[in-house]
Amino acid sequence: MPATPAKGESIGTATVHLERADLVRYAGASGDFNPIHWSESMARAVGLPGVIAHGMLTMGTAVQLVTDWCGDPGAVVDYQTRFTQMVPVPEDGGADLEVSGKVGAVNDDGTVRIDLAVTTGGTKVLTKAQALVRLGER
């Protein structure tokens, strides 16, 4: 993290590849075993285009860019977003999440707001994805 981040400054980009095996591992870790996250036939039976990633997996994957930037997951004091689209994860080839972030605001209380852009296949999947980071001693 730069000593004095400026509004509009990029914090970087990341591409995270998700495979169906990642969804199964996340289901085990989170306890969310909804079959729409691992069963193609069940996902299609409820009108989905196929197996989709867990929303919380998408959200958590996106904020990794922020924690990598600030170097301390504990520095993230707030993180919110809205889910706008599903992340289909095809059996063959998986899916890529494209994440980019920039400093959205530098606050007088020693925090910065990081605005994230998260897409898959060119489609925005999270909107108003914002993390509030408390800056460390400089």
PDB file of C-alpha atoms in Angstrom:
ATOM      1  CA  MET A   1       0.000   0.000   0.000  1.00  0.00           C
ATOM      2  CA  PRO A   2       1.397   3.414  -0.877  1.00  0.00           C
ATOM      3  CA  ALA A   3       2.032   5.752   2.043  1.00  0.00           C
ATOM      4  CA  THR A   4      -0.568   8.225   0.873  1.00  0.00           C
ATOM      5  CA  PRO A   5      -3.068   6.748  -1.557  1.00  0.00           C
ATOM      6  CA  ALA A   6      -4.863   9.266  -3.722  1.00  0.00           C
ATOM      7  CA  LYS A   7      -8.458   9.228  -4.860  1.00  0.00           C
ATOM      8  CA  GLY A   8      -8.671   7.525  -8.229  1.00  0.00           C
ATOM      9  CA  GLU A   9      -5.415   5.628  -7.776  1.00  0.00           C
ATOM     10  CA  SER A  10      -5.499   2.024  -8.967  1.00  0.00           C
ATOM     11  CA  ILE A  11      -4.800  -0.688  -6.424  1.00  0.00           C
ATOM     12  CA  GLY A  12      -4.343  -3.231  -9.203  1.00  0.00           C
ATOM     13  CA  THR A  13      -6.156  -5.975 -11.009  1.00  0.00           C
ATOM     14  CA  ALA A  14      -6.520  -9.710 -10.603  1.00  0.00           C
ATOM     15  CA  THR A  15      -7.942 -12.592 -12.543  1.00  0.00           C
ATOM     16  CA  VAL A  16      -9.215 -15.491 -10.466  1.00  0.00           C
ATOM     17  CA  HIS A  17     -10.074 -18.728 -12.188  1.00  0.00           C
ATOM     18  CA  LEU A  18     -12.895 -20.799 -10.703  1.00  0.00           C
ATOM     19  CA  GLU A  19     -13.478 -24.468 -11.434  1.00  0.00           C
ATOM     20  CA  ARG A  20     -16.311 -26.662 -10.238  1.00  0.00           C
ATOM     21  CA  ALA A  21     -13.913 -28.278  -7.790  1.00  0.00           C
ATOM     22  CA  ASP A  22     -13.466 -24.839  -6.191  1.00  0.00           C
ATOM     23  CA  LEU A  23     -17.234 -24.653  -5.696  1.00  0.00           C
ATOM     24  CA  VAL A  24     -17.281 -28.041  -3.998  1.00  0.00           C
ATOM     25  CA  ARG A  25     -14.406 -27.024  -1.710  1.00  0.00           C
ATOM     26  CA  TYR A  26     -16.201 -23.768  -0.877  1.00  0.00           C
ATOM     27  CA  ALA A  27     -19.413 -25.683  -0.139  1.00  0.00           C
ATOM     28  CA  GLY A  28     -17.509 -27.811   2.349  1.00  0.00           C
ATOM     29  CA  ALA A  29     -15.901 -24.796   4.001  1.00  0.00           C
ATOM     30  CA  SER A  30     -19.080 -22.722   4.148  1.00  0.00           C
ATOM     31  CA  GLY A  31     -21.644 -25.437   4.741  1.00  0.00           C
ATOM     32  CA  ASP A  32     -23.667 -24.247   1.717  1.00  0.00           C
ATOM     33  CA  PHE A  33     -24.344 -27.516  -0.093  1.00  0.00           C
ATOM     34  CA  ASN A  34     -27.150 -26.173  -2.287  1.00  0.00           C
ATOM     35  CA  PRO A  35     -26.966 -28.415  -5.388  1.00  0.00           C
ATOM     36  CA  ILE A  36     -27.191 -25.420  -7.744  1.00  0.00           C
ATOM     37  CA  HIS A  37     -23.500 -24.984  -6.937  1.00  0.00           C
ATOM     38  CA  TRP A  38     -22.440 -28.478  -8.049  1.00  0.00           C
ATOM     39  CA  SER A  39     -25.255 -30.291  -9.908  1.00  0.00           C
ATOM     40  CA  GLU A  40     -25.865 -29.295 -13.520  1.00  0.00           C
ATOM     41  CA  SER A  41     -29.229 -31.092 -13.666  1.00  0.00           C
ATOM     42  CA  MET A  42     -30.489 -29.474 -10.447  1.00  0.00           C
ATOM     43  CA  ALA A  43     -29.318 -26.028 -11.533  1.00  0.00           C
ATOM     44  CA  ARG A  44     -31.104 -26.369 -14.881  1.00  0.00           C
ATOM     45  CA  ALA A  45     -34.219 -27.810 -13.232  1.00  0.00           C
ATOM     46  CA  VAL A  46     -34.650 -24.555 -11.276  1.00  0.00           C
ATOM     47  CA  GLY A  47     -34.122 -22.389 -14.358  1.00  0.00           C
ATOM     48  CA  LEU A  48     -30.466 -21.523 -14.039  1.00  0.00           C
ATOM     49  CA  PRO A  49     -28.135 -21.627 -17.037  1.00  0.00           C
ATOM     50  CA  GLY A  50     -26.047 -24.245 -15.231  1.00  0.00           C
ATOM     51  CA  VAL A  51     -23.996 -24.503 -12.080  1.00  0.00           C
ATOM     52  CA  ILE A  52     -23.289 -21.110 -10.532  1.00  0.00           C
ATOM     53  CA  ALA A  53     -20.707 -19.947  -8.022  1.00  0.00           C
ATOM     54  CA  HIS A  54     -21.755 -19.091  -4.485  1.00  0.00           C
ATOM     55  CA  GLY A  55     -22.338 -15.361  -4.095  1.00  0.00           C
ATOM     56  CA  MET A  56     -20.227 -15.228  -0.970  1.00  0.00           C
ATOM     57  CA  LEU A  57     -17.401 -16.990  -2.805  1.00  0.00           C
ATOM     58  CA  THR A  58     -17.538 -14.318  -5.491  1.00  0.00           C
ATOM     59  CA  MET A  59     -17.638 -11.558  -2.900  1.00  0.00           C
ATOM     60  CA  GLY A  60     -14.782 -13.052  -0.887  1.00  0.00           C
ATOM     61  CA  THR A  61     -12.688 -13.690  -3.961  1.00  0.00           C
ATOM     62  CA  ALA A  62     -13.054 -10.065  -5.051  1.00  0.00           C
ATOM     63  CA  VAL A  63     -11.946  -8.559  -1.742  1.00  0.00           C
ATOM     64  CA  GLN A  64      -8.682 -10.526  -1.909  1.00  0.00           C
ATOM     65  CA  LEU A  65      -7.371  -7.752  -4.167  1.00  0.00           C
ATOM     66  CA  VAL A  66      -7.918  -5.276  -1.327  1.00  0.00           C
ATOM     67  CA  THR A  67      -6.280  -7.417   1.343  1.00  0.00           C
ATOM     68  CA  ASP A  68      -3.316  -8.046  -0.947  1.00  0.00           C
ATOM     69  CA  TRP A  69      -3.013  -4.297  -1.499  1.00  0.00           C
ATOM     70  CA  CYS A  70      -3.209  -3.265   2.147  1.00  0.00           C
ATOM     71  CA  GLY A  71      -1.275  -6.284   3.421  1.00  0.00           C
ATOM     72  CA  ASP A  72      -3.547  -6.869   6.416  1.00  0.00           C
ATOM     73  CA  PRO A  73      -6.996  -8.489   6.189  1.00  0.00           C
ATOM     74  CA  GLY A  74      -7.737  -6.955   9.594  1.00  0.00           C
ATOM     75  CA  ALA A  75      -7.415  -3.483   8.077  1.00  0.00           C
ATOM     76  CA  VAL A  76     -10.648  -4.017   6.125  1.00  0.00           C
ATOM     77  CA  VAL A  77     -13.227  -2.618   8.534  1.00  0.00           C
ATOM     78  CA  ASP A  78     -16.239  -2.795   6.233  1.00  0.00           C
ATOM     79  CA  TYR A  79     -17.074  -4.462   2.939  1.00  0.00           C
ATOM     80  CA  GLN A  80     -20.377  -4.368   1.104  1.00  0.00           C
ATOM     81  CA  THR A  81     -21.682  -5.127  -2.329  1.00  0.00           C
ATOM     82  CA  ARG A  82     -24.773  -6.040  -4.274  1.00  0.00           C
ATOM     83  CA  PHE A  83     -25.010  -9.110  -6.449  1.00  0.00           C
ATOM     84  CA  THR A  84     -26.170  -8.208  -9.941  1.00  0.00           C
ATOM     85  CA  GLN A  85     -25.472 -11.318 -11.984  1.00  0.00           C
ATOM     86  CA  MET A  86     -24.726 -14.966 -11.437  1.00  0.00           C
ATOM     87  CA  VAL A  87     -21.325 -16.430 -12.141  1.00  0.00           C
ATOM     88  CA  PRO A  88     -21.899 -19.537 -14.256  1.00  0.00           C
ATOM     89  CA  VAL A  89     -19.082 -22.048 -13.889  1.00  0.00           C
ATOM     90  CA  PRO A  90     -19.091 -24.419 -16.873  1.00  0.00           C
ATOM     91  CA  GLU A  91     -17.845 -27.943 -16.262  1.00  0.00           C
ATOM     92  CA  ASP A  92     -15.345 -27.542 -19.056  1.00  0.00           C
ATOM     93  CA  GLY A  93     -13.104 -24.538 -18.652  1.00  0.00           C
ATOM     94  CA  GLY A  94     -14.547 -22.964 -15.515  1.00  0.00           C
ATOM     95  CA  ALA A  95     -14.935 -19.202 -15.238  1.00  0.00           C
ATOM     96  CA  ASP A  96     -12.663 -16.231 -14.709  1.00  0.00           C
ATOM     97  CA  LEU A  97     -13.447 -13.388 -12.339  1.00  0.00           C
ATOM     98  CA  GLU A  98     -11.814 -10.126 -13.373  1.00  0.00           C
ATOM     99  CA  VAL A  99     -11.302  -7.803 -10.433  1.00  0.00           C
ATOM    100  CA  SER A 100      -9.948  -4.264 -10.449  1.00  0.00           C
ATOM    101  CA  GLY A 101      -9.880  -1.699  -7.712  1.00  0.00           C
ATOM    102  CA  LYS A 102      -9.253   1.961  -7.172  1.00  0.00           C
ATOM    103  CA  VAL A 103      -9.259   4.390  -4.301  1.00  0.00           C
ATOM    104  CA  GLY A 104     -12.758   5.849  -4.229  1.00  0.00           C
ATOM    105  CA  ALA A 105     -12.270   8.186  -1.283  1.00  0.00           C
ATOM    106  CA  VAL A 106      -9.617   9.224   1.210  1.00  0.00           C
ATOM    107  CA  ASN A 107     -11.304  10.026   4.512  1.00  0.00           C
ATOM    108  CA  ASP A 108     -10.204  12.320   7.341  1.00  0.00           C
ATOM    109  CA  ASP A 109     -10.596   9.492   9.863  1.00  0.00           C
ATOM    110  CA  GLY A 110      -7.639   7.562   8.433  1.00  0.00           C
ATOM    111  CA  THR A 111      -9.644   5.267   6.215  1.00  0.00           C
ATOM    112  CA  VAL A 112      -9.857   4.886   2.470  1.00  0.00           C
ATOM    113  CA  ARG A 113     -12.738   3.507   0.467  1.00  0.00           C
ATOM    114  CA  ILE A 114     -11.749   1.062  -2.228  1.00  0.00           C
ATOM    115  CA  ASP A 115     -14.162   0.619  -5.119  1.00  0.00           C
ATOM    116  CA  LEU A 116     -14.039  -2.734  -6.876  1.00  0.00           C
ATOM    117  CA  ALA A 117     -15.168  -3.657 -10.373  1.00  0.00           C
ATOM    118  CA  VAL A 118     -15.905  -7.368 -10.719  1.00  0.00           C
ATOM    119  CA  THR A 119     -16.863  -9.040 -13.983  1.00  0.00           C
ATOM    120  CA  THR A 120     -16.997 -12.433 -15.594  1.00  0.00           C
ATOM    121  CA  GLY A 121     -17.047 -12.767 -19.359  1.00  0.00           C
ATOM    122  CA  GLY A 122     -17.386  -8.986 -19.602  1.00  0.00           C
ATOM    123  CA  THR A 123     -20.531  -8.935 -17.425  1.00  0.00           C
ATOM    124  CA  LYS A 124     -20.554  -7.027 -14.158  1.00  0.00           C
ATOM    125  CA  VAL A 125     -21.435  -9.456 -11.363  1.00  0.00           C
ATOM    126  CA  LEU A 126     -21.079  -7.180  -8.337  1.00  0.00           C
ATOM    127  CA  THR A 127     -22.145  -3.575  -8.088  1.00  0.00           C
ATOM    128  CA  LYS A 128     -21.223  -0.967  -5.528  1.00  0.00           C
ATOM    129  CA  ALA A 129     -18.532  -3.289  -4.225  1.00  0.00           C
ATOM    130  CA  GLN A 130     -16.807  -1.100  -1.662  1.00  0.00           C
ATOM    131  CA  ALA A 131     -14.314  -1.900   1.074  1.00  0.00           C
ATOM    132  CA  LEU A 132     -13.347   0.500   3.841  1.00  0.00           C
ATOM    133  CA  VAL A 133      -9.699   0.131   4.845  1.00  0.00           C
ATOM    134  CA  ARG A 134      -8.082   1.644   7.931  1.00  0.00           C
ATOM    135  CA  LEU A 135      -4.643   2.850   6.993  1.00  0.00           C
ATOM    136  CA  GLY A 136      -1.806   1.703   9.200  1.00  0.00           C
ATOM    137  CA  GLU A 137       0.871   3.823  10.837  1.00  0.00           C
ATOM    138  CA  ARG A 138       2.867   5.638   8.222  1.00  0.00           C
TER     139      ARG A 138
END
